[in-house]
mmCIF file of N, CA and C and ligand atoms in Angstrom:
data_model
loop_
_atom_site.group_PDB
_atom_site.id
_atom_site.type_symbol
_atom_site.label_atom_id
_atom_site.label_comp_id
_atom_site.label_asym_id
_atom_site.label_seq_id
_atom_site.Cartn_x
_atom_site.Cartn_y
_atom_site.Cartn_z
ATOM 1 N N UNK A 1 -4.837 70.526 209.615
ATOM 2 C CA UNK A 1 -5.307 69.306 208.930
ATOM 3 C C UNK A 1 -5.771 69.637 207.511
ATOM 4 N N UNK A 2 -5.287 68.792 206.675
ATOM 5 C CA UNK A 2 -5.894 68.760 205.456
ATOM 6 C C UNK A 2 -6.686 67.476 204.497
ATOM 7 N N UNK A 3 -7.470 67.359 204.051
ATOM 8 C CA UNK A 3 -7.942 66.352 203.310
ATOM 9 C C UNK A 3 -7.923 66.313 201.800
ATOM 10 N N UNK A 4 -6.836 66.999 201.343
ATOM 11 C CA UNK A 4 -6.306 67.374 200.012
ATOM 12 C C UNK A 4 -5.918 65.674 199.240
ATOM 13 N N UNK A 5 -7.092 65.518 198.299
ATOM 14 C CA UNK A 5 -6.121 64.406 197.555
ATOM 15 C C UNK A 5 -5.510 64.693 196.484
ATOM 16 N N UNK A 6 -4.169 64.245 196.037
ATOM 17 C CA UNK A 6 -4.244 64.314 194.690
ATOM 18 C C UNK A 6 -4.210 63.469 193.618
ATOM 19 N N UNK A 7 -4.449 63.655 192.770
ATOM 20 C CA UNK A 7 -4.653 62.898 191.702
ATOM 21 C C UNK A 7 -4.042 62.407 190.902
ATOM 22 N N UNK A 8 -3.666 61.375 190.630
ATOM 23 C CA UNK A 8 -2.232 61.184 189.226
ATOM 24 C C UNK A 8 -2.619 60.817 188.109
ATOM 25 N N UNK A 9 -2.690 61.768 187.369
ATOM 26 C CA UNK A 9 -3.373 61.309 186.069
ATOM 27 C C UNK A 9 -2.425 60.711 185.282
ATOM 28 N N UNK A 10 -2.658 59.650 184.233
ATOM 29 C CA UNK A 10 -1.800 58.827 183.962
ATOM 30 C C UNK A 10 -2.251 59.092 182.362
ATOM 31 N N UNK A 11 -0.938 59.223 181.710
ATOM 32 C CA UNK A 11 -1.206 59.398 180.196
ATOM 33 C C UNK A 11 -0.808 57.783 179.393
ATOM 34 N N UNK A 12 -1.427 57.453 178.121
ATOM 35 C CA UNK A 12 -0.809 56.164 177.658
ATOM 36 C C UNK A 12 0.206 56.659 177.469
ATOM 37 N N UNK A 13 1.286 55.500 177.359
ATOM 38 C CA UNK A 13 2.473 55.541 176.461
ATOM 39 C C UNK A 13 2.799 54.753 175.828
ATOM 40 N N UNK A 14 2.074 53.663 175.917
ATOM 41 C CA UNK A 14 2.582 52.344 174.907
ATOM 42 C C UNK A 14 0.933 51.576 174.643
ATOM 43 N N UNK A 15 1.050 50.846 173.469
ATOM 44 C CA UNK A 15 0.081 50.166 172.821
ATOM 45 C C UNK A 15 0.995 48.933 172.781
ATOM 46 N N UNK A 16 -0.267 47.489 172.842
ATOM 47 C CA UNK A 16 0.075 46.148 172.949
ATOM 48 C C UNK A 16 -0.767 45.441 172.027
ATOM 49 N N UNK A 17 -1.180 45.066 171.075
ATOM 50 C CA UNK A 17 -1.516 44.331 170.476
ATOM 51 C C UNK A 17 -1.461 43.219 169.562
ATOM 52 N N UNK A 18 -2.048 42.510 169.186
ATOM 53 C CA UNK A 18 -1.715 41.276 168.059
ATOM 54 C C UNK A 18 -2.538 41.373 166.999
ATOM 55 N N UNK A 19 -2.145 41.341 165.624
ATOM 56 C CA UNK A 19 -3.126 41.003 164.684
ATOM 57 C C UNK A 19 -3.422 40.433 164.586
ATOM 58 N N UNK A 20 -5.133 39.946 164.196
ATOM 59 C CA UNK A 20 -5.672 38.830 163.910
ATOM 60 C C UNK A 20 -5.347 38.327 162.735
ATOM 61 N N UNK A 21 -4.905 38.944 161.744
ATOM 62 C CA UNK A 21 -4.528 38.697 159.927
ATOM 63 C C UNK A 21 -3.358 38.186 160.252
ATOM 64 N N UNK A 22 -2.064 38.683 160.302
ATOM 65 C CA UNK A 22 -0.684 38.294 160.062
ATOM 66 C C UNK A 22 -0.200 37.662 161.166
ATOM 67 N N UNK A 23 -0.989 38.001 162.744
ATOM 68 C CA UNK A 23 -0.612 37.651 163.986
ATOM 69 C C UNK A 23 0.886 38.180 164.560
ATOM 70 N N UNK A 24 0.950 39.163 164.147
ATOM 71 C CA UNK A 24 1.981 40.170 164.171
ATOM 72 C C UNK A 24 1.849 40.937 165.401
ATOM 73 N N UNK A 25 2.733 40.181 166.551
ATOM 74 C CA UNK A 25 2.256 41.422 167.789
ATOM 75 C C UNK A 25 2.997 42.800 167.750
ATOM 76 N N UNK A 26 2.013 43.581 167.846
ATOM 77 C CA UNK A 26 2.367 44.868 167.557
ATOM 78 C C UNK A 26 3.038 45.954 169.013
ATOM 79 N N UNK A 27 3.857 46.264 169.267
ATOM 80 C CA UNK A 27 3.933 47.264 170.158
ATOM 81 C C UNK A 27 4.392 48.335 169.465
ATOM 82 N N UNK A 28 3.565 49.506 170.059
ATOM 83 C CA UNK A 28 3.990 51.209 169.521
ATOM 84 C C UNK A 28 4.404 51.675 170.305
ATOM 85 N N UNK A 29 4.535 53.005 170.296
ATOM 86 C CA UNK A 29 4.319 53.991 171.904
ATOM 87 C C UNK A 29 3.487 54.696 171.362
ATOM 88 N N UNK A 30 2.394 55.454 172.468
ATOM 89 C CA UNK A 30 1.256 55.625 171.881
ATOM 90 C C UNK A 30 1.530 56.620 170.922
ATOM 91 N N UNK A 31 1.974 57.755 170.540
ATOM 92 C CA UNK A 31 1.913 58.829 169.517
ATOM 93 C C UNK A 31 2.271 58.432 168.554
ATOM 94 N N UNK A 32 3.367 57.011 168.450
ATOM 95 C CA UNK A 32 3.265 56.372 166.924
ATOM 96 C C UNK A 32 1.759 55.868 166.415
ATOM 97 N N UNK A 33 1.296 55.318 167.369
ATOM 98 C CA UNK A 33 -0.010 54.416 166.890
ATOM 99 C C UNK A 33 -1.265 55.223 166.529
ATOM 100 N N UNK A 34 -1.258 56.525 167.230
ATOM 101 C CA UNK A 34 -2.122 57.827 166.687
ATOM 102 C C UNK A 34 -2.193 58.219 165.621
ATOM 103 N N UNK A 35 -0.569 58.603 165.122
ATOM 104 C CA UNK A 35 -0.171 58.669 163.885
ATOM 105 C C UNK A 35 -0.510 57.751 162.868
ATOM 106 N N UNK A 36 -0.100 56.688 162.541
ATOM 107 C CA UNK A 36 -0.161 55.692 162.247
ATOM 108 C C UNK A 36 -2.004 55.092 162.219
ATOM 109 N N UNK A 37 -2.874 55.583 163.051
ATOM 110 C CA UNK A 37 -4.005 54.945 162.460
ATOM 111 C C UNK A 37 -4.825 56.397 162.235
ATOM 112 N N UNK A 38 -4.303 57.324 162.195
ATOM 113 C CA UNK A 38 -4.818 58.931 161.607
ATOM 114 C C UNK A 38 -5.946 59.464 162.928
ATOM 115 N N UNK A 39 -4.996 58.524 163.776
ATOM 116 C CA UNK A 39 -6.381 59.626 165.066
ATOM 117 C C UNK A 39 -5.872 60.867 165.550
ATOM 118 N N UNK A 40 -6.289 61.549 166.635
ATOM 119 C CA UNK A 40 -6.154 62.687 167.534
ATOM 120 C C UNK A 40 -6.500 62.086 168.579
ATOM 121 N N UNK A 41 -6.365 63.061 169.758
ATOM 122 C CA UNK A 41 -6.444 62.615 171.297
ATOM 123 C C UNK A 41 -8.082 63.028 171.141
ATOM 124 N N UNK A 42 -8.486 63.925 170.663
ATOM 125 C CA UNK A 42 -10.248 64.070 170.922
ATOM 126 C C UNK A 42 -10.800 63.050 169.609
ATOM 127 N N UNK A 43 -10.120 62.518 169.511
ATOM 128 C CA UNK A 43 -11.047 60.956 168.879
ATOM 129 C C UNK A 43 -11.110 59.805 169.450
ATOM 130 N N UNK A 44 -10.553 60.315 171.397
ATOM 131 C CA UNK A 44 -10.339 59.122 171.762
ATOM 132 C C UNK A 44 -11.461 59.059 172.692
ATOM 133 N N UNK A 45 -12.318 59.940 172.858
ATOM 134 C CA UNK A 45 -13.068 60.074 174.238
ATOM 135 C C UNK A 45 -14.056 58.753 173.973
ATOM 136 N N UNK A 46 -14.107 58.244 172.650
ATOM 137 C CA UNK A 46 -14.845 56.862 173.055
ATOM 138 C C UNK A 46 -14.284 55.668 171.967
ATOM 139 N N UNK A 47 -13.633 55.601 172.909
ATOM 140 C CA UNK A 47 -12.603 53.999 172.697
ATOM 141 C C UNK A 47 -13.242 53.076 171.971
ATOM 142 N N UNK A 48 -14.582 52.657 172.085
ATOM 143 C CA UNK A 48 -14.991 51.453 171.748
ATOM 144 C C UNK A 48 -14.953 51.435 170.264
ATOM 145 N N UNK A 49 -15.273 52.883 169.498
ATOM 146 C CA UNK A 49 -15.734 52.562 168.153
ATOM 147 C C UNK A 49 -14.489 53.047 167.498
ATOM 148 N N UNK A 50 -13.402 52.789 167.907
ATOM 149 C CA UNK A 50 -11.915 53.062 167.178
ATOM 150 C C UNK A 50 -11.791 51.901 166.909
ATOM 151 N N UNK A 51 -11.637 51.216 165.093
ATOM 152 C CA UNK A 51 -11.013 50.471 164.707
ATOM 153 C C UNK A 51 -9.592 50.574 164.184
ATOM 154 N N UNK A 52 -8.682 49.801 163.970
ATOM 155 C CA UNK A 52 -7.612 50.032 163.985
ATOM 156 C C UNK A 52 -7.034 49.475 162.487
ATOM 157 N N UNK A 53 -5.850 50.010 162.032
ATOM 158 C CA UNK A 53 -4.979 48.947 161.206
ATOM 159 C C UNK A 53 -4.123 48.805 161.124
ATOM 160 N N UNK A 54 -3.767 47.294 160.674
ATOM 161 C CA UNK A 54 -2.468 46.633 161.291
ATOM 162 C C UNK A 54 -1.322 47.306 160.308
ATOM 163 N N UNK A 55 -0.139 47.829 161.128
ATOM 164 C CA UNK A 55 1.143 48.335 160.516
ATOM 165 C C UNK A 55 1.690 47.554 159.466
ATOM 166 N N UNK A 56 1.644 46.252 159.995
ATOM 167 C CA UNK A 56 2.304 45.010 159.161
ATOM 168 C C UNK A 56 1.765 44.579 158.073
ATOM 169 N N UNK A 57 0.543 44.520 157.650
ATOM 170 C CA UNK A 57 -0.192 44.027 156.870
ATOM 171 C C UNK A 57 -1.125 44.653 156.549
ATOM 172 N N UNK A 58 -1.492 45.656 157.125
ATOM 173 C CA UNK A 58 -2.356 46.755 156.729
ATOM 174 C C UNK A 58 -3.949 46.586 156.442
ATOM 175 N N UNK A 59 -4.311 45.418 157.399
ATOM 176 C CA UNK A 59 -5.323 44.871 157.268
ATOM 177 C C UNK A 59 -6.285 46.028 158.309
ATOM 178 N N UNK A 60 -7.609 46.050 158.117
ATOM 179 C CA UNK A 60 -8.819 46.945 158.994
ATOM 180 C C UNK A 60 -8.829 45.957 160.399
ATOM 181 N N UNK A 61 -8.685 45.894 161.362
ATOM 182 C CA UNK A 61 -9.126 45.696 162.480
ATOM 183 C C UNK A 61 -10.365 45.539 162.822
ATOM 184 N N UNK A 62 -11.616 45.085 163.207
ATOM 185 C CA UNK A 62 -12.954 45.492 163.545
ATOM 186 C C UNK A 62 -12.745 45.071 164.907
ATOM 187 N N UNK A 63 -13.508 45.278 165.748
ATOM 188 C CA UNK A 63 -14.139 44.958 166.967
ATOM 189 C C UNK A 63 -12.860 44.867 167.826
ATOM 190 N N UNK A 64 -12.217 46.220 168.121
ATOM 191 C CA UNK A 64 -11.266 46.240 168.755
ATOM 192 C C UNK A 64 -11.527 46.443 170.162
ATOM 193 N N UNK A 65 -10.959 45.954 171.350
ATOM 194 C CA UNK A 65 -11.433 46.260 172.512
ATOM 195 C C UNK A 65 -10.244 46.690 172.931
ATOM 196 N N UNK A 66 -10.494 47.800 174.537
ATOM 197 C CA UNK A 66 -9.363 48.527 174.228
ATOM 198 C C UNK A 66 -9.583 47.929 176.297
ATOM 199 N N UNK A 67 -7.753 48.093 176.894
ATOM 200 C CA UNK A 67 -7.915 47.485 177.746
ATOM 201 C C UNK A 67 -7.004 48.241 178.506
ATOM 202 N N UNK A 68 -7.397 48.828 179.717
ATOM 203 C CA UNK A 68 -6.345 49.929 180.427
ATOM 204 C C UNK A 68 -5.777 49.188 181.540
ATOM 205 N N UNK A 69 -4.477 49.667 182.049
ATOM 206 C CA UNK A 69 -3.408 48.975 182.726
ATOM 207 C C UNK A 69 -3.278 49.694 183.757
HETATM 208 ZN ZN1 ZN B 101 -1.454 42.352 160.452
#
């Protein structure tokens, strides 16, 4: 007998969003959108205070909420 669980860790791969400025819904895959807003993966350990900007219009984002699937 075993009671082995395992675990599936799940990496992003895609980003979904809309701008509030141009209303431009945005989809990336995530390593474009990293790129693209100058982060790293250890800038992600707290989601809340990542603002973003829009590809399209290049507007600042504030009060982004981030929403896992
Ligand atoms: Zn925009």
């Amino acid at each position: 007998m075993s009671n082995t669980v395992v675990t599936v860790i799940q990496a992003p791969i895609e980003v979904d969003y809309t701008c509030p400025y141009c209303g431009e819904n945005i989809t990336q895959c995530f390593d474009d959108f990293l790129s693209d807003q100058g982060l790293s993966w250890s800038d992600l350990s707290d989601w809340k205070y990542i603002d973003i900007t829009c590809p399209e219009c290049g507007k600042k984002i504030d009060d982004v909420s981030y929403e896992f699937d």
